[in-house]
Backbone as JSON, one array per atom type, in Angstrom:
{
  "sequence": "MELNGEKRPVAFKHEPNKLLITIGGKPFATYVYEDSEIPRPYFAHVRTPAGIQATRNHPPIEGKDPTDHAAYHPGIWLTFADINGNDYWRLKARTVHDKFVFEPQGGAGRGTFTVRNRYLSAKGDKTVCVETCRYTILVRAAGYLLICDSSFTSDSGDFYFGDQEEFGLGVRVATPISVRKGGHITDSQGRRDEKEVWGKQADWCDYSGTIDGHRVGITVMPNPNNFR",
  "N": [[114.91, 105.59, 86.64], [111.98, 105.07, 88.7], [111.02, 106.97, 91.45], [110.99, 105.77, 94.56], [108.55, 104.58, 96.76], [107.75, 106.37, 99.79], [109.22, 108.57, 98.81], [108.22, 109.86, 96.49], [107.21, 112.89, 95.32], [104.65, 115.1, 96.11], [102.51, 117.51, 94.61], [101.22, 120.82, 93.55], [98.7, 122.45, 91.5], [97.26, 125.35, 90.74], [94.18, 125.88, 89.32], [91.49, 127.77, 87.76], [88.96, 127.71, 90.21], [89.67, 125.46, 91.29], [91.99, 123.03, 92.41], [94.76, 121.15, 91.19], [96.01, 118.19, 91.91], [99.0, 116.13, 91.86], [100.97, 113.18, 92.49], [104.2, 112.26, 92.4], [104.32, 113.14, 89.97], [102.25, 112.37, 88.64], [98.64, 112.44, 88.02], [96.67, 112.54, 91.17], [94.34, 113.53, 92.57], [91.81, 115.98, 92.12], [91.0, 118.78, 93.6], [87.95, 120.46, 94.22], [87.0, 123.49, 94.75], [85.11, 125.78, 94.31], [81.9, 125.51, 92.26], [79.47, 125.7, 90.21], [77.42, 123.86, 90.09], [77.52, 122.27, 92.39], [77.32, 123.21, 95.61], [79.38, 123.2, 97.76], [82.69, 122.29, 98.67], [84.76, 119.48, 97.14], [86.63, 116.14, 96.26], [87.56, 115.04, 93.26], [87.93, 112.34, 90.96], [90.07, 110.74, 92.41], [92.7, 108.9, 92.79], [94.86, 105.55, 92.74], [98.07, 104.5, 93.66], [98.88, 103.11, 91.43], [97.55, 104.36, 89.25], [95.11, 104.19, 89.14], [91.6, 105.02, 88.83], [89.89, 105.47, 91.66], [87.31, 106.61, 92.9], [84.11, 107.02, 91.8], [83.35, 108.01, 88.33], [83.19, 111.54, 87.81], [81.2, 114.13, 86.04], [78.85, 111.19, 86.48], [79.31, 108.57, 83.98], [76.94, 107.98, 81.45], [75.27, 104.86, 81.07], [77.52, 103.49, 81.94], [78.36, 104.17, 84.69], [76.19, 104.41, 87.55], [73.69, 106.77, 87.63], [72.79, 108.06, 89.95], [72.3, 110.52, 92.37], [74.21, 112.15, 91.26], [75.25, 114.97, 91.79], [74.97, 114.82, 94.43], [77.3, 113.23, 95.15], [80.19, 113.38, 94.33], [82.84, 112.33, 95.04], [84.97, 112.38, 96.94], [83.97, 113.76, 99.96], [82.95, 116.31, 102.77], [80.49, 116.7, 104.61], [77.08, 117.8, 105.96], [73.93, 116.94, 106.77], [72.39, 118.23, 108.58], [72.95, 121.22, 110.13], [71.98, 123.18, 112.47], [69.45, 122.81, 111.31], [69.99, 123.32, 108.8], [70.45, 122.05, 105.6], [73.25, 120.71, 103.99], [74.16, 118.46, 102.77], [72.39, 117.55, 100.8], [72.48, 119.64, 99.25], [70.78, 121.76, 99.83], [71.47, 123.95, 101.2], [74.33, 126.15, 101.1], [78.11, 125.72, 100.91], [80.64, 127.73, 101.34], [83.65, 128.21, 100.03], [86.1, 130.29, 101.48], [88.67, 131.15, 101.53], [92.15, 130.05, 101.29], [93.77, 129.31, 103.9], [96.05, 128.54, 104.39], [98.49, 128.4, 102.0], [98.76, 125.57, 99.29], [101.27, 123.31, 99.92], [103.66, 121.24, 98.6], [105.93, 118.42, 98.41], [108.46, 115.94, 99.12], [107.03, 112.91, 99.48], [104.88, 114.42, 100.81], [102.19, 116.59, 101.23], [100.34, 119.54, 101.78], [97.6, 121.56, 102.73], [95.33, 124.24, 103.82], [92.23, 125.26, 104.11], [89.54, 127.58, 104.54], [86.08, 127.48, 105.11], [82.6, 128.55, 104.67], [79.49, 127.9, 106.21], [76.44, 128.52, 104.91], [73.3, 129.69, 105.82], [70.01, 128.15, 104.9], [68.56, 130.33, 103.32], [70.96, 131.71, 102.7], [71.58, 134.01, 103.95], [72.93, 134.33, 106.08], [75.87, 133.56, 108.09], [76.35, 130.2, 109.25], [78.3, 128.93, 110.48], [81.79, 128.26, 110.61], [83.99, 126.42, 108.9], [87.29, 125.15, 109.53], [89.77, 123.61, 107.75], [92.49, 121.29, 107.63], [94.07, 119.79, 104.98], [95.95, 116.95, 104.69], [98.42, 114.99, 102.7], [99.72, 112.0, 102.4], [102.39, 109.86, 101.67], [102.72, 106.29, 101.34], [104.22, 103.33, 101.5], [102.16, 101.3, 101.07], [99.92, 102.83, 99.96], [98.08, 105.7, 99.66], [97.73, 108.23, 101.92], [94.96, 110.3, 102.73], [94.43, 112.83, 104.85], [91.9, 114.33, 106.78], [91.42, 117.1, 108.73], [89.4, 118.88, 110.49], [87.92, 121.7, 111.89], [85.1, 123.45, 113.79], [83.59, 126.49, 114.14], [81.97, 129.52, 115.43], [81.2, 132.67, 115.65], [78.95, 134.15, 115.8], [76.75, 133.13, 117.43], [75.2, 130.23, 118.65], [75.61, 126.87, 117.73], [74.48, 123.5, 116.24], [74.87, 119.99, 115.43], [72.89, 118.03, 113.74], [71.34, 114.58, 114.51], [71.84, 112.69, 111.74], [71.53, 110.12, 109.21], [72.88, 111.07, 106.78], [75.64, 112.41, 107.04], [78.79, 113.83, 107.8], [81.86, 112.66, 106.45], [81.87, 111.67, 103.16], [82.16, 108.92, 100.64], [82.17, 108.16, 97.28], [82.78, 105.27, 95.81], [84.63, 103.9, 92.71], [82.7, 102.7, 90.12], [83.13, 99.72, 89.23], [84.05, 98.52, 91.39], [81.97, 98.51, 93.27], [79.67, 96.87, 95.12], [77.58, 95.74, 93.95], [79.12, 95.06, 91.5], [80.84, 93.33, 92.29], [82.21, 94.02, 94.33], [83.51, 94.54, 97.6], [82.45, 95.66, 101.11], [84.05, 96.11, 104.25], [84.22, 96.02, 107.52], [86.02, 97.16, 110.97], [84.9, 94.94, 112.42], [84.51, 92.82, 111.26], [82.15, 92.6, 109.84], [80.23, 92.47, 106.95], [79.5, 93.91, 103.75], [76.52, 95.97, 102.81], [74.32, 95.18, 104.35], [75.56, 94.18, 106.82], [77.08, 96.27, 107.4], [76.01, 98.9, 107.54], [75.04, 101.62, 109.13], [76.32, 100.9, 111.53], [78.8, 101.47, 114.11], [82.28, 101.48, 113.86], [86.11, 100.82, 113.82], [87.37, 101.07, 111.7], [86.49, 101.2, 107.96], [86.35, 99.57, 105.01], [86.36, 99.79, 101.67], [86.37, 97.85, 98.67], [87.7, 96.22, 95.52], [88.32, 94.65, 92.3], [90.05, 95.96, 89.55], [90.68, 95.67, 86.43], [92.28, 93.66, 87.1], [93.83, 94.49, 89.13], [93.89, 95.16, 92.79], [91.83, 97.42, 94.34], [90.79, 100.23, 96.34], [89.34, 102.03, 98.95], [89.64, 103.02, 102.36], [88.43, 103.85, 105.06], [89.02, 105.76, 108.24], [88.4, 106.79, 111.23], [89.64, 109.55, 113.53], [91.05, 108.35, 116.47], [90.35, 110.17, 118.58], [87.98, 111.57, 118.11], [84.66, 112.65, 118.97], [82.87, 110.88, 118.32]],
  "CA": [[114.28, 104.88, 87.83], [111.01, 105.83, 89.48], [111.33, 107.47, 92.73], [110.53, 104.7, 95.4], [107.52, 104.83, 97.68], [107.68, 107.7, 100.41], [109.93, 109.75, 98.18], [107.54, 110.56, 95.41], [106.86, 114.16, 95.46], [103.53, 115.7, 96.09], [102.86, 118.74, 93.88], [99.58, 121.09, 93.53], [98.81, 123.32, 90.5], [95.98, 126.18, 90.89], [93.4, 126.13, 87.86], [90.26, 128.43, 88.15], [88.11, 126.84, 91.05], [90.26, 124.16, 91.71], [93.44, 122.35, 92.73], [95.34, 119.7, 90.53], [97.23, 117.5, 92.95], [99.84, 115.09, 91.65], [102.02, 112.39, 93.07], [105.26, 111.5, 91.46], [104.03, 113.63, 88.48], [101.06, 111.61, 88.12], [97.37, 112.63, 88.75], [96.19, 111.73, 92.27], [92.96, 113.94, 92.77], [91.19, 117.16, 91.99], [90.04, 119.53, 94.74], [87.27, 121.52, 93.43], [86.37, 124.52, 95.89], [83.98, 126.6, 93.76], [81.21, 124.58, 91.44], [78.25, 126.23, 90.01], [76.37, 122.73, 90.21], [77.72, 121.56, 93.79], [77.76, 124.19, 96.2], [80.41, 122.66, 98.74], [83.92, 121.52, 97.86], [84.97, 118.16, 97.07], [87.73, 115.76, 95.72], [87.13, 114.26, 92.41], [88.91, 111.5, 90.28], [90.86, 110.34, 93.2], [93.59, 107.77, 92.05], [95.78, 104.88, 93.5], [99.27, 104.68, 93.21], [99.03, 102.52, 90.26], [97.05, 105.25, 88.63], [93.64, 103.54, 88.83], [90.59, 105.87, 89.75], [89.33, 104.78, 92.9], [86.17, 107.08, 93.12], [83.19, 106.99, 90.63], [83.5, 109.3, 87.41], [82.53, 112.71, 88.02], [79.92, 113.45, 86.55], [78.94, 109.76, 86.01], [79.12, 108.44, 82.54], [75.67, 107.3, 81.03], [75.57, 103.37, 80.59], [78.72, 102.98, 82.46], [78.13, 104.5, 86.01], [74.8, 104.55, 88.25], [73.76, 108.08, 87.54], [71.95, 108.24, 91.01], [73.11, 111.6, 93.38], [75.59, 112.88, 90.73], [75.88, 116.12, 92.33], [75.66, 114.89, 95.9], [78.3, 112.26, 95.38], [81.14, 113.64, 93.19], [84.01, 111.69, 94.74], [85.34, 112.36, 98.38], [83.57, 115.42, 100.43], [82.68, 116.28, 104.0], [79.44, 117.43, 104.66], [76.17, 117.55, 106.91], [72.48, 117.04, 106.55], [71.62, 118.97, 109.52], [73.47, 122.08, 111.06], [70.93, 124.36, 112.79], [68.39, 122.59, 110.48], [70.24, 123.42, 107.22], [70.82, 120.55, 104.84], [74.11, 121.01, 103.1], [74.35, 117.14, 102.09], [71.42, 117.42, 99.94], [72.54, 120.79, 98.62], [69.75, 122.78, 100.17], [72.3, 125.06, 101.67], [75.56, 126.32, 100.35], [79.05, 125.53, 101.78], [81.17, 128.84, 100.56], [84.86, 128.36, 99.96], [86.4, 131.72, 101.77], [90.17, 131.35, 101.33], [92.95, 129.13, 101.53], [94.37, 129.77, 105.08], [97.57, 128.19, 103.95], [98.57, 127.83, 100.56], [99.16, 124.4, 99.32], [102.9, 123.25, 99.99], [104.25, 120.16, 98.13], [107.56, 118.05, 98.99], [108.76, 114.46, 98.94], [106.15, 112.02, 100.13], [104.01, 114.8, 101.55], [101.62, 117.84, 100.7], [99.31, 119.98, 102.95], [96.89, 122.97, 102.49], [94.4, 124.56, 104.65], [91.06, 126.0, 103.65], [88.36, 128.04, 105.72], [84.77, 127.24, 104.46], [81.57, 129.26, 105.53], [78.16, 127.21, 105.88], [75.41, 129.68, 104.97], [71.79, 129.28, 106.06], [69.38, 128.03, 103.52], [68.49, 131.59, 102.69], [72.08, 132.44, 102.24], [71.66, 135.5, 104.17], [73.78, 134.3, 107.27], [76.85, 132.3, 108.2], [75.72, 129.59, 110.25], [79.33, 128.25, 111.24], [82.84, 128.26, 109.73], [85.19, 125.22, 109.16], [88.95, 125.55, 109.25], [90.11, 122.28, 107.18], [93.67, 121.17, 107.05], [94.18, 118.63, 104.33], [97.41, 116.48, 104.52], [98.59, 114.1, 101.74], [101.16, 111.44, 102.47], [102.8, 108.76, 100.49], [103.07, 105.54, 101.95], [104.55, 102.15, 100.47], [101.06, 100.5, 101.11], [99.0, 103.48, 99.36], [98.18, 107.04, 99.99], [96.76, 108.72, 103.16], [94.39, 111.65, 102.86], [93.87, 113.25, 106.39], [90.96, 115.51, 106.88], [91.44, 117.69, 110.09], [88.57, 120.12, 110.58], [87.02, 122.13, 113.35], [83.93, 124.23, 113.28], [83.42, 127.45, 115.17], [81.24, 130.62, 115.16], [81.48, 134.02, 116.15], [77.58, 134.74, 115.88], [75.91, 132.15, 117.96], [75.41, 128.55, 118.91], [75.12, 126.05, 116.37], [74.5, 122.15, 116.47], [74.81, 119.02, 114.31], [71.58, 117.11, 113.97], [71.67, 113.12, 114.27], [71.28, 112.22, 110.57], [72.64, 109.47, 108.69], [73.66, 111.63, 105.91], [76.56, 112.93, 108.19], [80.18, 113.68, 107.99], [82.81, 112.27, 105.38], [81.27, 110.62, 102.24], [82.81, 108.65, 99.68], [81.67, 107.21, 96.29], [83.76, 104.49, 95.03], [84.41, 103.68, 91.45], [81.52, 101.72, 89.71], [83.49, 98.41, 89.08], [84.35, 97.95, 92.86], [80.65, 98.63, 94.09], [79.26, 95.56, 95.51], [76.65, 95.11, 92.87], [80.03, 94.75, 90.53], [81.5, 92.18, 92.95], [83.32, 94.59, 95.39], [82.99, 94.46, 99.19], [82.68, 96.43, 102.31], [84.57, 95.07, 105.27], [84.72, 96.76, 108.83], [86.71, 96.37, 111.94], [84.32, 94.06, 113.44], [84.42, 91.61, 110.34], [80.97, 92.54, 109.18], [80.55, 92.67, 105.51], [78.53, 94.61, 102.97], [75.59, 96.77, 103.34], [73.26, 94.5, 105.44], [76.03, 94.24, 108.03], [77.76, 97.55, 108.06], [75.29, 99.99, 107.37], [74.61, 102.11, 110.53], [77.24, 100.34, 112.6], [80.05, 101.96, 114.31], [83.65, 100.57, 113.85], [87.07, 101.34, 113.96], [87.53, 101.51, 110.38], [85.59, 100.45, 107.14], [87.23, 99.51, 103.87], [85.63, 99.43, 100.37], [87.33, 97.45, 97.77], [87.32, 95.3, 94.72], [89.31, 94.42, 91.67], [89.91, 96.73, 88.29], [91.89, 95.31, 85.6], [93.49, 92.66, 87.69], [94.21, 95.28, 90.32], [93.26, 95.21, 93.89], [91.66, 98.84, 94.34], [89.85, 100.21, 97.55], [89.51, 103.02, 99.73], [89.57, 102.71, 103.49], [87.99, 105.21, 106.17], [89.52, 105.56, 109.52], [88.17, 108.07, 111.95], [90.63, 109.7, 114.29], [90.32, 107.92, 117.88], [90.09, 111.38, 119.41], [86.79, 111.9, 117.65], [83.78, 112.4, 120.02], [82.28, 109.79, 118.11]],
  "C": [[113.4, 105.53, 88.72], [111.13, 106.07, 90.98], [110.43, 106.46, 93.75], [109.45, 105.19, 96.56], [107.2, 106.16, 98.2], [108.3, 108.91, 99.78], [109.3, 110.42, 97.18], [106.73, 111.79, 95.79], [105.34, 114.5, 95.28], [103.3, 117.2, 95.67], [101.39, 119.23, 93.67], [99.87, 122.2, 92.44], [97.39, 124.05, 90.55], [95.5, 126.37, 89.41], [92.14, 127.01, 88.68], [89.33, 127.43, 89.06], [88.57, 125.63, 91.53], [91.61, 123.68, 91.65], [93.5, 120.95, 91.93], [96.22, 119.07, 91.42], [97.46, 116.02, 92.18], [100.72, 114.36, 92.51], [103.01, 111.83, 92.3], [104.95, 111.89, 89.92], [102.82, 112.99, 87.75], [99.91, 112.15, 88.7], [96.78, 111.85, 90.14], [94.6, 112.34, 92.57], [92.89, 115.52, 92.27], [90.42, 117.67, 92.7], [89.23, 120.68, 94.08], [86.62, 122.45, 94.64], [85.14, 125.38, 95.49], [83.21, 125.63, 92.6], [79.87, 125.19, 91.24], [77.08, 125.26, 90.11], [76.57, 122.37, 91.76], [78.37, 122.59, 94.54], [78.42, 123.93, 97.52], [81.62, 122.13, 97.9], [84.01, 120.19, 98.19], [86.28, 117.64, 96.32], [87.21, 115.06, 94.68], [88.41, 113.37, 91.91], [90.23, 111.16, 90.97], [91.4, 108.86, 92.91], [94.38, 106.96, 93.32], [97.03, 105.13, 92.98], [99.73, 104.0, 91.83], [98.14, 103.49, 89.14], [95.41, 105.08, 88.46], [92.53, 104.64, 89.58], [89.85, 105.15, 90.41], [87.74, 105.16, 93.41], [85.31, 107.0, 91.66], [83.71, 108.38, 89.6], [82.72, 110.38, 87.87], [82.39, 113.75, 86.77], [79.86, 111.84, 86.08], [78.55, 109.5, 84.54], [78.03, 107.56, 82.19], [75.93, 105.91, 80.54], [76.91, 102.74, 81.2], [78.67, 103.1, 83.94], [76.55, 104.47, 86.39], [74.95, 106.13, 88.28], [73.15, 108.67, 88.79], [72.91, 109.57, 91.74], [74.21, 111.83, 92.63], [76.09, 114.07, 91.48], [75.94, 115.87, 93.85], [77.0, 113.74, 96.18], [79.45, 112.26, 94.36], [82.53, 112.89, 93.49], [83.9, 111.26, 96.34], [84.92, 113.88, 98.85], [83.26, 115.03, 102.05], [81.74, 117.48, 103.9], [78.3, 117.29, 105.73], [74.9, 117.62, 106.65], [71.86, 117.88, 107.42], [72.52, 119.85, 110.36], [72.43, 123.32, 111.27], [69.68, 124.15, 111.92], [68.56, 122.89, 109.05], [70.93, 122.11, 106.75], [71.84, 120.81, 103.89], [74.67, 119.49, 102.33], [73.49, 117.18, 100.85], [71.41, 118.86, 98.9], [71.66, 121.85, 98.65], [70.34, 123.96, 100.75], [73.61, 125.15, 101.25], [76.84, 126.38, 101.25], [80.05, 126.65, 100.8], [82.67, 128.6, 100.73], [85.53, 129.81, 100.55], [87.83, 131.91, 101.55], [91.03, 130.17, 101.71], [93.97, 129.76, 102.66], [95.97, 129.47, 105.04], [97.72, 127.63, 102.77], [99.07, 126.6, 100.47], [100.81, 124.34, 99.15], [103.01, 121.68, 99.51], [105.56, 119.74, 98.89], [107.41, 116.67, 98.66], [107.81, 113.67, 99.95], [105.15, 112.96, 100.9], [103.37, 116.14, 100.89], [100.43, 118.2, 101.72], [98.69, 121.16, 102.15], [95.82, 123.11, 103.51], [93.2, 125.58, 104.05], [90.24, 126.58, 104.65], [87.1, 128.03, 104.66], [83.63, 128.06, 105.49], [80.22, 128.53, 105.03], [76.94, 128.11, 106.31], [74.06, 128.76, 105.24], [71.22, 128.96, 104.58], [68.96, 129.04, 102.59], [69.62, 132.18, 102.23], [72.23, 133.67, 102.82], [72.38, 135.55, 105.62], [74.94, 133.14, 107.3], [76.42, 131.44, 109.56], [77.25, 129.0, 111.25], [80.47, 128.48, 110.17], [83.86, 127.03, 109.96], [86.21, 125.64, 108.79], [89.44, 123.81, 108.96], [91.7, 122.4, 107.0], [93.68, 119.78, 106.22], [95.83, 117.98, 104.21], [97.35, 115.3, 103.8], [99.86, 113.41, 102.22], [101.27, 110.02, 101.77], [103.48, 107.52, 100.98], [103.41, 104.26, 101.08], [103.04, 101.16, 100.21], [99.94, 101.58, 100.09], [99.24, 105.06, 99.7], [97.35, 107.38, 100.87], [96.28, 110.22, 102.79], [93.93, 111.96, 104.38], [93.08, 114.55, 106.26], [91.02, 116.01, 108.27], [90.61, 118.95, 110.02], [88.12, 120.18, 111.98], [86.15, 123.33, 112.81], [83.82, 125.32, 114.46], [82.43, 128.54, 114.55], [81.04, 131.74, 116.19], [80.06, 134.54, 116.36], [76.56, 133.99, 116.41], [76.18, 131.01, 117.98], [75.0, 127.74, 117.82], [75.18, 124.46, 116.89], [74.53, 121.31, 115.25], [73.71, 118.22, 114.55], [72.19, 115.7, 113.69], [70.87, 112.78, 112.95], [71.97, 111.01, 110.0], [73.55, 109.95, 107.55], [74.56, 112.72, 106.32], [78.08, 112.85, 107.89], [80.88, 113.38, 106.38], [81.84, 111.19, 104.55], [82.22, 110.49, 101.16], [82.11, 107.85, 98.55], [82.95, 106.65, 95.49], [83.52, 104.2, 93.57], [83.39, 102.39, 91.08], [82.03, 100.38, 89.67], [83.87, 97.87, 90.42], [83.21, 98.03, 93.63], [80.52, 97.23, 94.01], [78.27, 94.91, 94.63], [77.64, 94.69, 91.64], [80.8, 93.54, 91.03], [82.47, 92.61, 93.89], [82.6, 94.07, 96.89], [83.26, 95.27, 100.15], [83.02, 95.56, 103.27], [84.67, 96.15, 106.61], [85.57, 95.92, 109.69], [86.52, 95.11, 112.56], [84.1, 92.59, 112.35], [83.05, 91.65, 109.55], [81.17, 92.86, 107.66], [79.38, 92.98, 104.49], [77.47, 95.18, 103.43], [74.55, 96.27, 104.34], [74.0, 94.47, 106.89], [76.44, 95.45, 108.31], [77.08, 98.35, 108.1], [74.72, 100.44, 108.79], [75.35, 101.63, 111.74], [78.25, 101.42, 112.89], [81.25, 100.91, 114.34], [84.79, 101.64, 113.73], [87.75, 102.01, 112.56], [86.81, 101.06, 109.28], [86.33, 100.64, 105.6], [85.93, 99.07, 102.71], [86.36, 99.0, 99.07], [86.71, 96.4, 96.72], [88.63, 95.0, 93.75], [88.74, 94.88, 90.11], [90.96, 96.38, 87.53], [93.01, 94.17, 85.96], [94.17, 93.19, 88.99], [93.32, 95.48, 91.63], [92.98, 97.02, 94.09], [90.71, 99.04, 95.44], [90.24, 101.47, 98.22], [88.94, 102.81, 101.36], [89.34, 104.05, 104.44], [88.36, 104.91, 107.42], [89.42, 106.66, 110.32], [89.35, 108.08, 113.12], [90.09, 109.28, 115.79], [89.9, 109.03, 118.66], [88.37, 111.97, 119.03], [85.68, 111.77, 118.62], [82.68, 111.24, 119.53], [82.51, 109.08, 116.89]]
}
């Protein structure tokens, strides 16, 4: 009998430059922390409890996926288009994995790991700021929760976040649930799809659709304590 709901174990396996994450023995996601083509960490091939991939293929498959921004949009990522004028979103500056502050620790219905990343200047000659991010994966009856808790500090001087649209948490959903394929974006204010949702603040935003008869989606929920 399959382990039920919240009892399914979260497990991690180290491979060169990446971390394989499973839930109940089945693939959940790959956390890539070093990539010669994408100079920042990201999650790829994120799956639902039914095993259906909810993020776009990485790299996108010609003829099956839109191939725009293949390196910018690998799955789920956190980055910024402007920190002290450095553009990490468009890969014009590098974010370097420093180390695992706390090694991955799995268990029944829960798994965690903490990383430290250095945001380098565009020339790569100095560290603009340091991010410490704790990732927590929780198994729930309705789906999986991926919680990202990041703090940014600097010992070398002040830094600022510019006000740009390409900013913060990014998600590229699987092609079959994209709006152009029949999926929908909905937010907490009842707005729908790009024309209504784009550029608006909300308590949550959901992007979902149907794949092989199954409802599939990803919901982003900011911490209420975020400054914005």
